[in-house]
Amino acid sequence: MTLAARAASAVCVALLAAACSAPAPRPVPPPRVPASPYQLGIDLDFYWHPDQNVTALVTKEAAYARGLGANAVLISFPVYTGSAKAVTATTGASTPPPAVLAAAVLAIRAQGLRAGVRPLLSEANLGESRVRFLPASVAGWLASYRKVILPYARAAQQAGASFFYTGAELSAFARAPQWQQVTAAVRAVFTGRLYFSANWNGPATIRALPGSGGAGVTVAADAYPVSSASPGQFGPWWAAEARELPKGTVLAEAGIAAQAGMQQHPWDLGSPSQPLDPQLQAAWFSAACGALKADRLGGIYFWSIYVSQPLDVPPTPGTAMQFTDSPGASAIRACFTALRGPA
């Protein structure tokens, strides 16, 4: 057994033996490509079910990301709150246990990729977007949220994750002073880079990015800028919009449904009654990628694939925000190839 495999097994045993019923994946060499100054990633949406073989599933998804040319995978997993006026954050039935999350991180790292971990507040009980959610007591809610995410920060550290996000898209209280306690608690157990991903959908939200999540975190952007440009003009439009972002900003989410007109509300999942327009999604992805280099940003993660998703099935009108086996995937591969530089 290699040293890396022995370390992976030790982490699994220490966290939860049941989560590691499948053998830890054997590390493989990183992709034979030049090192990139960018984070080139795929978002992995992780809603957990007890019957999942997480190691096997995430190994496939990480290998898929690697095949597209990615050098990182960002895991988003759900945390919950009771309602739009709730005072506490909680885990839920679809929240992976910390040890299961650690197994997912290990599977990603075994493919030669960096792993990031991001708690994402589910909108299931909110009745509104998480960007508008404002708990009845910000201090009380963040105190409970801190307790919820700390075991995941520990698991991310023990499994060797490179990045941990203290929060995402909680725009209504992103500058609350209590984020300092969240950051301090996570920093005490996680030595990698800390991020807070803020919502970006236009000039007003760009102005709100600095200071989101408080001191001690790097602000990333969940990139859903509203556009009236035609697909043929996405390139120059994206470059102009992203120029206003702070240099080095990582786009923690960049996604759009493959349907006509979705540039006007790119966060929308799409409509099952509307036909697909795969070329629109591909053009959007290519434009976001071009802006990354033109505007000296720090990286991009394309939204998304989910744990247990078939990876050889193209999107349908009911799954229009997916990109596997489609022109969107080809655009991602071309993006990562260009940003890695010549082989």
mmCIF file of C-alpha atoms in Angstrom, residues 19-246:
data_model
loop_
_atom_site.group_PDB
_atom_site.id
_atom_site.type_symbol
_atom_site.label_atom_id
_atom_site.label_comp_id
_atom_site.label_asym_id
_atom_site.label_seq_id
_atom_site.Cartn_x
_atom_site.Cartn_y
_atom_site.Cartn_z
ATOM 1 C CA ALA A 19 -18.654 5.859 5.097
ATOM 2 C CA CYS A 20 -15.669 4.008 3.706
ATOM 3 C CA SER A 21 -17.186 0.610 3.016
ATOM 4 C CA ALA A 22 -15.632 0.852 -0.435
ATOM 5 C CA PRO A 23 -11.822 0.833 -0.529
ATOM 6 C CA ALA A 24 -10.171 4.223 -0.677
ATOM 7 C CA PRO A 25 -9.338 5.002 -4.320
ATOM 8 C CA ARG A 26 -5.693 4.578 -5.238
ATOM 9 C CA PRO A 27 -4.108 7.928 -6.095
ATOM 10 C CA VAL A 28 -3.345 8.444 -9.758
ATOM 11 C CA PRO A 29 -0.830 10.856 -11.273
ATOM 12 C CA PRO A 30 -2.122 14.355 -11.979
ATOM 13 C CA PRO A 31 -3.059 15.056 -15.591
ATOM 14 C CA ARG A 32 0.001 15.371 -17.825
ATOM 15 C CA VAL A 33 -0.575 19.028 -18.622
ATOM 16 C CA PRO A 34 1.322 22.183 -17.673
ATOM 17 C CA ALA A 35 0.417 23.725 -14.347
ATOM 18 C CA SER A 36 -2.181 26.482 -14.655
ATOM 19 C CA PRO A 37 -2.306 29.695 -12.630
ATOM 20 C CA TYR A 38 -6.099 29.347 -12.623
ATOM 21 C CA GLN A 39 -8.530 27.204 -10.699
ATOM 22 C CA LEU A 40 -10.222 25.318 -13.553
ATOM 23 C CA GLY A 41 -13.083 23.466 -11.988
ATOM 24 C CA ILE A 42 -16.405 21.707 -12.066
ATOM 25 C CA ASP A 43 -19.060 22.227 -9.401
ATOM 26 C CA LEU A 44 -20.267 18.984 -7.825
ATOM 27 C CA ASP A 45 -23.745 19.305 -6.302
ATOM 28 C CA PHE A 46 -23.839 16.760 -3.462
ATOM 29 C CA TYR A 47 -27.265 15.820 -2.128
ATOM 30 C CA TRP A 48 -26.604 12.654 -0.177
ATOM 31 C CA HIS A 49 -28.647 9.455 0.045
ATOM 32 C CA PRO A 50 -27.693 6.609 2.403
ATOM 33 C CA ASP A 51 -27.606 4.015 -0.390
ATOM 34 C CA GLN A 52 -24.964 5.897 -2.404
ATOM 35 C CA ASN A 53 -21.530 4.381 -2.876
ATOM 36 C CA VAL A 54 -19.955 7.796 -2.559
ATOM 37 C CA THR A 55 -16.379 6.783 -3.256
ATOM 38 C CA ALA A 56 -17.306 5.008 -6.490
ATOM 39 C CA LEU A 57 -19.660 7.756 -7.675
ATOM 40 C CA VAL A 58 -17.365 10.669 -6.934
ATOM 41 C CA THR A 59 -14.417 8.821 -8.461
ATOM 42 C CA LYS A 60 -16.365 8.680 -11.746
ATOM 43 C CA GLU A 61 -17.366 12.325 -11.522
ATOM 44 C CA ALA A 62 -13.849 13.472 -10.664
ATOM 45 C CA ALA A 63 -12.476 11.416 -13.555
ATOM 46 C CA TYR A 64 -15.033 13.077 -15.820
ATOM 47 C CA ALA A 65 -13.922 16.513 -14.623
ATOM 48 C CA ARG A 66 -10.317 15.525 -15.168
ATOM 49 C CA GLY A 67 -11.188 14.386 -18.685
ATOM 50 C CA LEU A 68 -12.535 17.868 -19.412
ATOM 51 C CA GLY A 69 -9.180 19.274 -18.310
ATOM 52 C CA ALA A 70 -10.208 20.456 -14.843
ATOM 53 C CA ASN A 71 -7.661 20.793 -12.064
ATOM 54 C CA ALA A 72 -10.222 21.155 -9.250
ATOM 55 C CA VAL A 73 -13.692 20.110 -8.128
ATOM 56 C CA LEU A 74 -15.800 22.197 -5.764
ATOM 57 C CA ILE A 75 -18.288 20.196 -3.674
ATOM 58 C CA SER A 76 -21.436 22.064 -2.672
ATOM 59 C CA PHE A 77 -23.523 20.283 -0.040
ATOM 60 C CA PRO A 78 -26.834 21.391 1.488
ATOM 61 C CA VAL A 79 -27.447 22.814 4.921
ATOM 62 C CA TYR A 80 -30.922 23.821 6.009
ATOM 63 C CA THR A 81 -32.989 26.221 8.019
ATOM 64 C CA GLY A 82 -36.568 25.811 9.169
ATOM 65 C CA SER A 83 -38.139 28.770 7.346
ATOM 66 C CA ALA A 84 -37.421 32.236 6.060
ATOM 67 C CA LYS A 85 -37.727 33.510 9.647
ATOM 68 C CA ALA A 86 -35.881 30.673 11.356
ATOM 69 C CA VAL A 87 -33.255 31.384 13.980
ATOM 70 C CA THR A 88 -31.145 28.238 13.567
ATOM 71 C CA ALA A 89 -29.293 26.392 10.831
ATOM 72 C CA THR A 90 -29.348 22.590 10.728
ATOM 73 C CA THR A 91 -28.313 19.605 8.703
ATOM 74 C CA GLY A 92 -30.977 17.613 6.868
ATOM 75 C CA ALA A 93 -31.628 14.208 5.366
ATOM 76 C CA SER A 94 -29.653 15.123 2.229
ATOM 77 C CA THR A 95 -26.677 16.599 4.067
ATOM 78 C CA PRO A 96 -23.763 14.153 3.841
ATOM 79 C CA PRO A 97 -22.215 13.181 7.193
ATOM 80 C CA PRO A 98 -18.735 14.680 7.636
ATOM 81 C CA ALA A 99 -17.036 11.351 7.031
ATOM 82 C CA VAL A 100 -18.929 10.875 3.781
ATOM 83 C CA LEU A 101 -17.831 14.319 2.684
ATOM 84 C CA ALA A 102 -14.249 13.345 3.544
ATOM 85 C CA ALA A 103 -14.592 10.235 1.371
ATOM 86 C CA ALA A 104 -15.724 12.460 -1.521
ATOM 87 C CA VAL A 105 -12.724 14.745 -1.051
ATOM 88 C CA LEU A 106 -10.379 11.757 -1.033
ATOM 89 C CA ALA A 107 -11.922 10.436 -4.243
ATOM 90 C CA ILE A 108 -11.352 13.790 -5.940
ATOM 91 C CA ARG A 109 -7.765 14.034 -4.735
ATOM 92 C CA ALA A 110 -7.100 10.474 -5.906
ATOM 93 C CA GLN A 111 -7.760 11.725 -9.448
ATOM 94 C CA GLY A 112 -4.981 14.273 -9.107
ATOM 95 C CA LEU A 113 -7.378 17.192 -8.570
ATOM 96 C CA ARG A 114 -7.671 19.798 -5.857
ATOM 97 C CA ALA A 115 -10.885 19.701 -3.837
ATOM 98 C CA GLY A 116 -12.958 22.486 -2.364
ATOM 99 C CA VAL A 117 -15.866 22.232 0.074
ATOM 100 C CA ARG A 118 -18.788 24.657 0.182
ATOM 101 C CA PRO A 119 -21.866 24.580 2.440
ATOM 102 C CA LEU A 120 -24.843 25.897 0.465
ATOM 103 C CA LEU A 121 -28.091 26.846 2.202
ATOM 104 C CA SER A 122 -30.946 24.886 0.660
ATOM 105 C CA GLU A 123 -33.919 26.955 -0.452
ATOM 106 C CA ALA A 124 -36.312 24.088 0.278
ATOM 107 C CA ASN A 125 -37.852 25.711 3.361
ATOM 108 C CA LEU A 126 -37.275 29.348 2.522
ATOM 109 C CA GLY A 127 -39.970 30.150 0.001
ATOM 110 C CA GLU A 128 -37.502 32.601 -1.543
ATOM 111 C CA SER A 129 -33.971 32.819 -2.873
ATOM 112 C CA ARG A 130 -31.161 32.389 -0.354
ATOM 113 C CA VAL A 131 -29.775 35.738 -1.508
ATOM 114 C CA ARG A 132 -32.817 37.426 0.092
ATOM 115 C CA PHE A 133 -32.885 35.271 3.223
ATOM 116 C CA LEU A 134 -32.527 37.285 6.412
ATOM 117 C CA PRO A 135 -32.897 35.285 9.642
ATOM 118 C CA ALA A 136 -34.908 36.715 12.524
ATOM 119 C CA SER A 137 -31.687 36.833 14.539
ATOM 120 C CA VAL A 138 -28.535 37.056 12.442
ATOM 121 C CA ALA A 139 -26.325 36.521 15.492
ATOM 122 C CA GLY A 140 -28.275 33.461 16.646
ATOM 123 C CA TRP A 141 -28.498 31.943 13.187
ATOM 124 C CA LEU A 142 -24.784 32.369 12.484
ATOM 125 C CA ALA A 143 -23.909 30.890 15.883
ATOM 126 C CA SER A 144 -25.854 27.747 14.975
ATOM 127 C CA TYR A 145 -24.501 27.759 11.423
ATOM 128 C CA ARG A 146 -20.965 27.865 12.805
ATOM 129 C CA LYS A 147 -21.660 24.694 14.790
ATOM 130 C CA VAL A 148 -23.151 23.006 11.734
ATOM 131 C CA ILE A 149 -20.215 23.640 9.395
ATOM 132 C CA LEU A 150 -17.313 23.100 11.805
ATOM 133 C CA PRO A 151 -17.361 19.269 11.549
ATOM 134 C CA TYR A 152 -17.189 19.662 7.765
ATOM 135 C CA ALA A 153 -14.218 22.000 8.003
ATOM 136 C CA ARG A 154 -12.461 19.401 10.174
ATOM 137 C CA ALA A 155 -13.323 16.633 7.714
ATOM 138 C CA ALA A 156 -12.095 18.775 4.801
ATOM 139 C CA GLN A 157 -8.814 19.375 6.625
ATOM 140 C CA GLN A 158 -8.287 15.705 7.472
ATOM 141 C CA ALA A 159 -9.050 14.623 3.898
ATOM 142 C CA GLY A 160 -6.696 17.214 2.402
ATOM 143 C CA ALA A 161 -9.084 19.707 0.773
ATOM 144 C CA SER A 162 -7.436 22.828 -0.617
ATOM 145 C CA PHE A 163 -10.357 25.235 -0.179
ATOM 146 C CA PHE A 164 -13.248 25.736 2.224
ATOM 147 C CA TYR A 165 -16.092 28.212 1.812
ATOM 148 C CA THR A 166 -17.488 29.720 5.000
ATOM 149 C CA GLY A 167 -20.689 30.748 3.207
ATOM 150 C CA ALA A 168 -22.375 31.236 -0.134
ATOM 151 C CA GLU A 169 -24.940 33.678 -1.531
ATOM 152 C CA LEU A 170 -26.169 34.903 1.859
ATOM 153 C CA SER A 171 -26.263 38.428 0.509
ATOM 154 C CA ALA A 172 -28.769 39.944 2.956
ATOM 155 C CA PHE A 173 -26.336 39.574 5.867
ATOM 156 C CA ALA A 174 -22.998 38.949 4.139
ATOM 157 C CA ARG A 175 -21.386 41.834 6.016
ATOM 158 C CA ALA A 176 -22.736 41.011 9.462
ATOM 159 C CA PRO A 177 -19.977 41.295 12.094
ATOM 160 C CA GLN A 178 -20.756 37.773 13.366
ATOM 161 C CA TRP A 179 -19.102 36.303 10.267
ATOM 162 C CA GLN A 180 -15.853 37.003 12.086
ATOM 163 C CA GLN A 181 -16.698 34.289 14.628
ATOM 164 C CA VAL A 182 -17.546 31.860 11.820
ATOM 165 C CA THR A 183 -14.246 32.551 10.061
ATOM 166 C CA ALA A 184 -12.204 32.297 13.265
ATOM 167 C CA ALA A 185 -13.777 28.958 14.179
ATOM 168 C CA VAL A 186 -13.173 27.490 10.717
ATOM 169 C CA ARG A 187 -9.636 28.856 10.558
ATOM 170 C CA ALA A 188 -8.860 27.102 13.857
ATOM 171 C CA VAL A 189 -9.456 23.693 12.206
ATOM 172 C CA PHE A 190 -8.758 24.279 8.486
ATOM 173 C CA THR A 191 -5.388 25.424 7.155
ATOM 174 C CA GLY A 192 -6.253 25.738 3.453
ATOM 175 C CA ARG A 193 -7.608 28.817 1.712
ATOM 176 C CA LEU A 194 -10.915 30.228 2.967
ATOM 177 C CA TYR A 195 -13.495 31.712 0.619
ATOM 178 C CA PHE A 196 -16.936 33.271 0.836
ATOM 179 C CA SER A 197 -18.914 33.181 -2.408
ATOM 180 C CA ALA A 198 -21.109 36.203 -3.003
ATOM 181 C CA ASN A 199 -23.854 36.572 -5.566
ATOM 182 C CA TRP A 200 -22.942 38.520 -8.724
ATOM 183 C CA ASN A 201 -25.675 39.361 -11.203
ATOM 184 C CA GLY A 202 -24.746 42.888 -12.215
ATOM 185 C CA PRO A 203 -23.002 46.153 -11.304
ATOM 186 C CA ALA A 204 -24.867 46.663 -8.018
ATOM 187 C CA THR A 205 -23.816 43.268 -6.683
ATOM 188 C CA ILE A 206 -20.207 43.837 -7.765
ATOM 189 C CA ARG A 207 -20.113 46.833 -5.448
ATOM 190 C CA ALA A 208 -21.325 44.593 -2.616
ATOM 191 C CA LEU A 209 -18.620 41.955 -3.046
ATOM 192 C CA PRO A 210 -15.831 43.576 -0.984
ATOM 193 C CA GLY A 211 -16.287 42.775 2.690
ATOM 194 C CA SER A 212 -18.673 39.861 2.144
ATOM 195 C CA GLY A 213 -17.994 37.170 4.721
ATOM 196 C CA GLY A 214 -15.844 39.509 6.806
ATOM 197 C CA ALA A 215 -12.090 39.649 7.227
ATOM 198 C CA GLY A 216 -10.014 36.512 6.742
ATOM 199 C CA VAL A 217 -11.777 35.150 3.658
ATOM 200 C CA THR A 218 -11.263 35.655 -0.069
ATOM 201 C CA VAL A 219 -14.457 36.714 -1.825
ATOM 202 C CA ALA A 220 -15.464 34.573 -4.796
ATOM 203 C CA ALA A 221 -18.377 35.298 -7.135
ATOM 204 C CA ASP A 222 -21.325 33.107 -8.043
ATOM 205 C CA ALA A 223 -21.538 34.463 -11.572
ATOM 206 C CA TYR A 224 -25.017 34.951 -12.992
ATOM 207 C CA PRO A 225 -24.780 38.392 -14.630
ATOM 208 C CA VAL A 226 -27.927 39.512 -16.441
ATOM 209 C CA SER A 227 -27.394 40.202 -20.142
ATOM 210 C CA SER A 228 -29.436 41.468 -23.078
ATOM 211 C CA ALA A 229 -26.632 40.606 -25.510
ATOM 212 C CA SER A 230 -27.137 38.104 -28.279
ATOM 213 C CA PRO A 231 -25.056 34.900 -28.149
ATOM 214 C CA GLY A 232 -22.792 36.309 -30.839
ATOM 215 C CA GLN A 233 -21.956 39.219 -28.551
ATOM 216 C CA PHE A 234 -21.480 37.250 -25.335
ATOM 217 C CA GLY A 235 -17.676 37.435 -25.594
ATOM 218 C CA PRO A 236 -17.198 41.216 -25.534
ATOM 219 C CA TRP A 237 -20.132 41.636 -23.167
ATOM 220 C CA TRP A 238 -18.698 39.187 -20.611
ATOM 221 C CA ALA A 239 -15.253 40.782 -20.831
ATOM 222 C CA ALA A 240 -16.699 44.224 -20.152
ATOM 223 C CA GLU A 241 -18.841 43.039 -17.220
ATOM 224 C CA ALA A 242 -16.144 40.959 -15.541
ATOM 225 C CA ARG A 243 -13.643 43.802 -15.829
ATOM 226 C CA GLU A 244 -15.316 45.367 -12.805
ATOM 227 C CA LEU A 245 -14.564 42.342 -10.616
ATOM 228 C CA PRO A 246 -11.520 42.531 -8.331
#
